[in-house]
Amino acid sequence: HHNITVEPARPRKSKDKAKAEQGLLETQRWVLAHFRHHNFFSVDEANTFIMELLERYNNKKMKHLDKSRRELFELLDEPELKELPANRHTYTQFKIARVDQQYHVVLEKCNYSVPFTYLGEQVELRYNVHSVEIFYKHERIAIHPRLRHVGQYSTLTEHMPKDHEYMHEKMQPSRLRSWAKNIGEYSSIFVEDMFADVEHNPQAYKKIVSVLSLARLHGKAELELALMYALDKKTLRTKSIKSILEKKLYLQKSANNTTATVTQSLFNTHDNLRDPNNYK
């Protein structure tokens, strides 16, 4: 960044920088010698006195050279100095990620697009406070401004496939809508809400698939009840829907202490159920 090379000295090897250590020792002795007859009542007061002493020390002529340290600096070092870089050095970090079915990679819970032809490939992310660069086999395939808020998307139009269709992945909006319709009414409403909530349909694919897949584990009827409850509470996070299913929150009584009609029609259809009257 400064067009120089830093060659650090080894720890606890003072001979690696003998001249620096000797110069430090001489300066320390000269400054401390002037401290003997002074009392200081704050750190700032001591620092001010040290700065004055250092100015005097740098302007003091050295006997063997008949020049001061400042004169030597102005004669030898200052003419060789170059201007500082216009911009500060930018610290860059690296991460390996895999392109998901939405043709995005995830970095610190933010999403960045790559050309859709790289679906499933492993890529390298180089990022700093300003930008995120994405490389595939050492070739840069995308660059984005750095996002700061969890869940944000940076999607470039040139990365999108035509009509957002993934024929080889069979992941189109029509397929997801058909899947939801096969489960029930509230699943369809959920899918439409997810598509309406994003700028580009593929941004909702992962969440929709995660939720609709719960029908295989809990059954279509229970997922419908959970989505009805979630839509009513405006709680559409995947974790929240899973929690509703696991805790069966949709079976709870409403505020007026009556059981929801849909629950009665689905579950209270035989004589093998006990109610509170059986335990009086």
PDB file of N, CA and C in Angstrom, residues 123-166:
ATOM      1  N   VAL A 123     -17.264 -21.246  -4.624  1.00  0.00           N
ATOM      2  CA  VAL A 123     -16.618 -20.004  -5.040  1.00  0.00           C
ATOM      3  C   VAL A 123     -15.873 -19.390  -3.859  1.00  0.00           C
ATOM      4  N   GLU A 124     -15.020 -18.425  -4.172  1.00  0.00           N
ATOM      5  CA  GLU A 124     -14.252 -17.726  -3.138  1.00  0.00           C
ATOM      6  C   GLU A 124     -14.758 -16.288  -3.029  1.00  0.00           C
ATOM      7  N   LEU A 125     -14.998 -15.856  -1.808  1.00  0.00           N
ATOM      8  CA  LEU A 125     -15.443 -14.484  -1.553  1.00  0.00           C
ATOM      9  C   LEU A 125     -14.280 -13.683  -0.978  1.00  0.00           C
ATOM     10  N   ARG A 126     -14.022 -12.535  -1.562  1.00  0.00           N
ATOM     11  CA  ARG A 126     -13.042 -11.591  -1.025  1.00  0.00           C
ATOM     12  C   ARG A 126     -13.809 -10.317  -0.683  1.00  0.00           C
ATOM     13  N   TYR A 127     -13.844  -9.965   0.584  1.00  0.00           N
ATOM     14  CA  TYR A 127     -14.705  -8.865   0.988  1.00  0.00           C
ATOM     15  C   TYR A 127     -14.014  -7.924   1.966  1.00  0.00           C
ATOM     16  N   ASN A 128     -14.432  -6.670   1.914  1.00  0.00           N
ATOM     17  CA  ASN A 128     -13.964  -5.651   2.851  1.00  0.00           C
ATOM     18  C   ASN A 128     -15.152  -4.788   3.253  1.00  0.00           C
ATOM     19  N   VAL A 129     -14.896  -3.637   3.851  1.00  0.00           N
ATOM     20  CA  VAL A 129     -15.997  -2.821   4.356  1.00  0.00           C
ATOM     21  C   VAL A 129     -16.806  -2.193   3.229  1.00  0.00           C
ATOM     22  N   HIS A 130     -16.256  -2.170   2.017  1.00  0.00           N
ATOM     23  CA  HIS A 130     -16.928  -1.489   0.916  1.00  0.00           C
ATOM     24  C   HIS A 130     -17.573  -2.445  -0.086  1.00  0.00           C
ATOM     25  N   SER A 131     -16.947  -3.572  -0.378  1.00  0.00           N
ATOM     26  CA  SER A 131     -17.418  -4.409  -1.476  1.00  0.00           C
ATOM     27  C   SER A 131     -17.216  -5.888  -1.200  1.00  0.00           C
ATOM     28  N   VAL A 132     -17.899  -6.705  -2.021  1.00  0.00           N
ATOM     29  CA  VAL A 132     -17.755  -8.160  -1.986  1.00  0.00           C
ATOM     30  C   VAL A 132     -17.444  -8.623  -3.411  1.00  0.00           C
ATOM     31  N   GLU A 133     -16.288  -9.261  -3.589  1.00  0.00           N
ATOM     32  CA  GLU A 133     -15.907  -9.810  -4.889  1.00  0.00           C
ATOM     33  C   GLU A 133     -16.035 -11.327  -4.819  1.00  0.00           C
ATOM     34  N   ILE A 134     -16.544 -11.925  -5.891  1.00  0.00           N
ATOM     35  CA  ILE A 134     -16.759 -13.374  -5.931  1.00  0.00           C
ATOM     36  C   ILE A 134     -15.941 -13.955  -7.075  1.00  0.00           C
ATOM     37  N   PHE A 135     -15.129 -14.976  -6.769  1.00  0.00           N
ATOM     38  CA  PHE A 135     -14.222 -15.572  -7.742  1.00  0.00           C
ATOM     39  C   PHE A 135     -14.530 -17.057  -7.923  1.00  0.00           C
ATOM     40  N   TYR A 136     -14.394 -17.505  -9.147  1.00  0.00           N
ATOM     41  CA  TYR A 136     -14.502 -18.941  -9.450  1.00  0.00           C
ATOM     42  C   TYR A 136     -13.246 -19.348 -10.214  1.00  0.00           C
ATOM     43  N   LYS A 137     -12.463 -20.238  -9.601  1.00  0.00           N
ATOM     44  CA  LYS A 137     -11.187 -20.682 -10.181  1.00  0.00           C
ATOM     45  C   LYS A 137     -10.318 -19.468 -10.537  1.00  0.00           C
ATOM     46  N   HIS A 138     -10.210 -18.545  -9.554  1.00  0.00           N
ATOM     47  CA  HIS A 138      -9.350 -17.364  -9.636  1.00  0.00           C
ATOM     48  C   HIS A 138      -9.825 -16.333 -10.666  1.00  0.00           C
ATOM     49  N   GLU A 139     -11.007 -16.489 -11.197  1.00  0.00           N
ATOM     50  CA  GLU A 139     -11.567 -15.519 -12.135  1.00  0.00           C
ATOM     51  C   GLU A 139     -12.767 -14.830 -11.477  1.00  0.00           C
ATOM     52  N   ARG A 140     -12.759 -13.498 -11.482  1.00  0.00           N
ATOM     53  CA  ARG A 140     -13.852 -12.775 -10.831  1.00  0.00           C
ATOM     54  C   ARG A 140     -15.117 -12.871 -11.670  1.00  0.00           C
ATOM     55  N   ILE A 141     -16.207 -13.343 -11.036  1.00  0.00           N
ATOM     56  CA  ILE A 141     -17.476 -13.513 -11.750  1.00  0.00           C
ATOM     57  C   ILE A 141     -18.541 -12.547 -11.266  1.00  0.00           C
ATOM     58  N   ALA A 142     -18.297 -11.842 -10.146  1.00  0.00           N
ATOM     59  CA  ALA A 142     -19.294 -10.885  -9.649  1.00  0.00           C
ATOM     60  C   ALA A 142     -18.647  -9.940  -8.648  1.00  0.00           C
ATOM     61  N   ILE A 143     -19.204  -8.746  -8.549  1.00  0.00           N
ATOM     62  CA  ILE A 143     -18.789  -7.777  -7.538  1.00  0.00           C
ATOM     63  C   ILE A 143     -20.027  -7.015  -7.077  1.00  0.00           C
ATOM     64  N   HIS A 144     -20.144  -6.818  -5.758  1.00  0.00           N
ATOM     65  CA  HIS A 144     -21.314  -6.166  -5.164  1.00  0.00           C
ATOM     66  C   HIS A 144     -20.867  -5.175  -4.098  1.00  0.00           C
ATOM     67  N   PRO A 145     -21.664  -4.142  -3.832  1.00  0.00           N
ATOM     68  CA  PRO A 145     -21.418  -3.312  -2.643  1.00  0.00           C
ATOM     69  C   PRO A 145     -21.723  -4.133  -1.392  1.00  0.00           C
ATOM     70  N   ARG A 146     -21.026  -3.896  -0.320  1.00  0.00           N
ATOM     71  CA  ARG A 146     -21.210  -4.651   0.924  1.00  0.00           C
ATOM     72  C   ARG A 146     -22.547  -4.285   1.562  1.00  0.00           C
ATOM     73  N   LEU A 147     -23.324  -5.305   1.914  1.00  0.00           N
ATOM     74  CA  LEU A 147     -24.601  -5.106   2.597  1.00  0.00           C
ATOM     75  C   LEU A 147     -24.395  -5.141   4.104  1.00  0.00           C
ATOM     76  N   ARG A 148     -25.291  -4.488   4.846  1.00  0.00           N
ATOM     77  CA  ARG A 148     -25.101  -4.359   6.293  1.00  0.00           C
ATOM     78  C   ARG A 148     -26.250  -4.927   7.121  1.00  0.00           C
ATOM     79  N   HIS A 149     -27.416  -5.143   6.517  1.00  0.00           N
ATOM     80  CA  HIS A 149     -28.579  -5.578   7.288  1.00  0.00           C
ATOM     81  C   HIS A 149     -28.897  -7.043   6.985  1.00  0.00           C
ATOM     82  N   VAL A 150     -29.151  -7.809   8.024  1.00  0.00           N
ATOM     83  CA  VAL A 150     -29.431  -9.240   7.890  1.00  0.00           C
ATOM     84  C   VAL A 150     -30.616  -9.469   6.953  1.00  0.00           C
ATOM     85  N   GLY A 151     -30.449 -10.421   6.026  1.00  0.00           N
ATOM     86  CA  GLY A 151     -31.526 -10.776   5.114  1.00  0.00           C
ATOM     87  C   GLY A 151     -31.574  -9.963   3.836  1.00  0.00           C
ATOM     88  N   GLN A 152     -30.671  -8.968   3.690  1.00  0.00           N
ATOM     89  CA  GLN A 152     -30.671  -8.162   2.478  1.00  0.00           C
ATOM     90  C   GLN A 152     -30.177  -8.962   1.275  1.00  0.00           C
ATOM     91  N   TYR A 153     -30.622  -8.547   0.071  1.00  0.00           N
ATOM     92  CA  TYR A 153     -30.206  -9.174  -1.179  1.00  0.00           C
ATOM     93  C   TYR A 153     -29.567  -8.126  -2.090  1.00  0.00           C
ATOM     94  N   SER A 154     -28.506  -8.531  -2.758  1.00  0.00           N
ATOM     95  CA  SER A 154     -27.941  -7.751  -3.854  1.00  0.00           C
ATOM     96  C   SER A 154     -27.990  -8.650  -5.085  1.00  0.00           C
ATOM     97  N   THR A 155     -28.929  -8.388  -5.984  1.00  0.00           N
ATOM     98  CA  THR A 155     -29.165  -9.233  -7.157  1.00  0.00           C
ATOM     99  C   THR A 155     -28.980  -8.407  -8.420  1.00  0.00           C
ATOM    100  N   LEU A 156     -28.056  -8.818  -9.262  1.00  0.00           N
ATOM    101  CA  LEU A 156     -27.795  -8.117 -10.512  1.00  0.00           C
ATOM    102  C   LEU A 156     -28.610  -8.742 -11.640  1.00  0.00           C
ATOM    103  N   THR A 157     -29.192  -7.899 -12.475  1.00  0.00           N
ATOM    104  CA  THR A 157     -30.064  -8.365 -13.560  1.00  0.00           C
ATOM    105  C   THR A 157     -29.334  -9.309 -14.504  1.00  0.00           C
ATOM    106  N   GLU A 158     -28.069  -9.036 -14.789  1.00  0.00           N
ATOM    107  CA  GLU A 158     -27.337  -9.881 -15.738  1.00  0.00           C
ATOM    108  C   GLU A 158     -27.052 -11.282 -15.203  1.00  0.00           C
ATOM    109  N   HIS A 159     -27.257 -11.486 -13.888  1.00  0.00           N
ATOM    110  CA  HIS A 159     -27.041 -12.819 -13.308  1.00  0.00           C
ATOM    111  C   HIS A 159     -28.282 -13.712 -13.430  1.00  0.00           C
ATOM    112  N   MET A 160     -29.421 -13.129 -13.780  1.00  0.00           N
ATOM    113  CA  MET A 160     -30.676 -13.882 -13.781  1.00  0.00           C
ATOM    114  C   MET A 160     -30.805 -14.730 -15.046  1.00  0.00           C
ATOM    115  N   PRO A 161     -31.322 -15.957 -14.930  1.00  0.00           N
ATOM    116  CA  PRO A 161     -31.662 -16.745 -16.119  1.00  0.00           C
ATOM    117  C   PRO A 161     -32.932 -16.190 -16.754  1.00  0.00           C
ATOM    118  N   LYS A 162     -33.179 -16.476 -17.993  1.00  0.00           N
ATOM    119  CA  LYS A 162     -34.364 -15.991 -18.680  1.00  0.00           C
ATOM    120  C   LYS A 162     -35.618 -16.492 -17.982  1.00  0.00           C
ATOM    121  N   ASP A 163     -36.517 -15.560 -17.651  1.00  0.00           N
ATOM    122  CA  ASP A 163     -37.792 -15.870 -16.997  1.00  0.00           C
ATOM    123  C   ASP A 163     -37.615 -16.593 -15.666  1.00  0.00           C
ATOM    124  N   HIS A 164     -36.395 -16.509 -15.105  1.00  0.00           N
ATOM    125  CA  HIS A 164     -36.137 -17.167 -13.819  1.00  0.00           C
ATOM    126  C   HIS A 164     -36.467 -18.652 -13.849  1.00  0.00           C
ATOM    127  N   GLU A 165     -36.208 -19.324 -14.933  1.00  0.00           N
ATOM    128  CA  GLU A 165     -36.532 -20.747 -15.033  1.00  0.00           C
ATOM    129  C   GLU A 165     -35.268 -21.579 -14.871  1.00  0.00           C
ATOM    130  N   TYR A 166     -35.373 -22.626 -14.066  1.00  0.00           N
ATOM    131  CA  TYR A 166     -34.271 -23.554 -13.848  1.00  0.00           C
ATOM    132  C   TYR A 166     -34.739 -24.924 -14.342  1.00  0.00           C
TER     133      TYR A 166
END
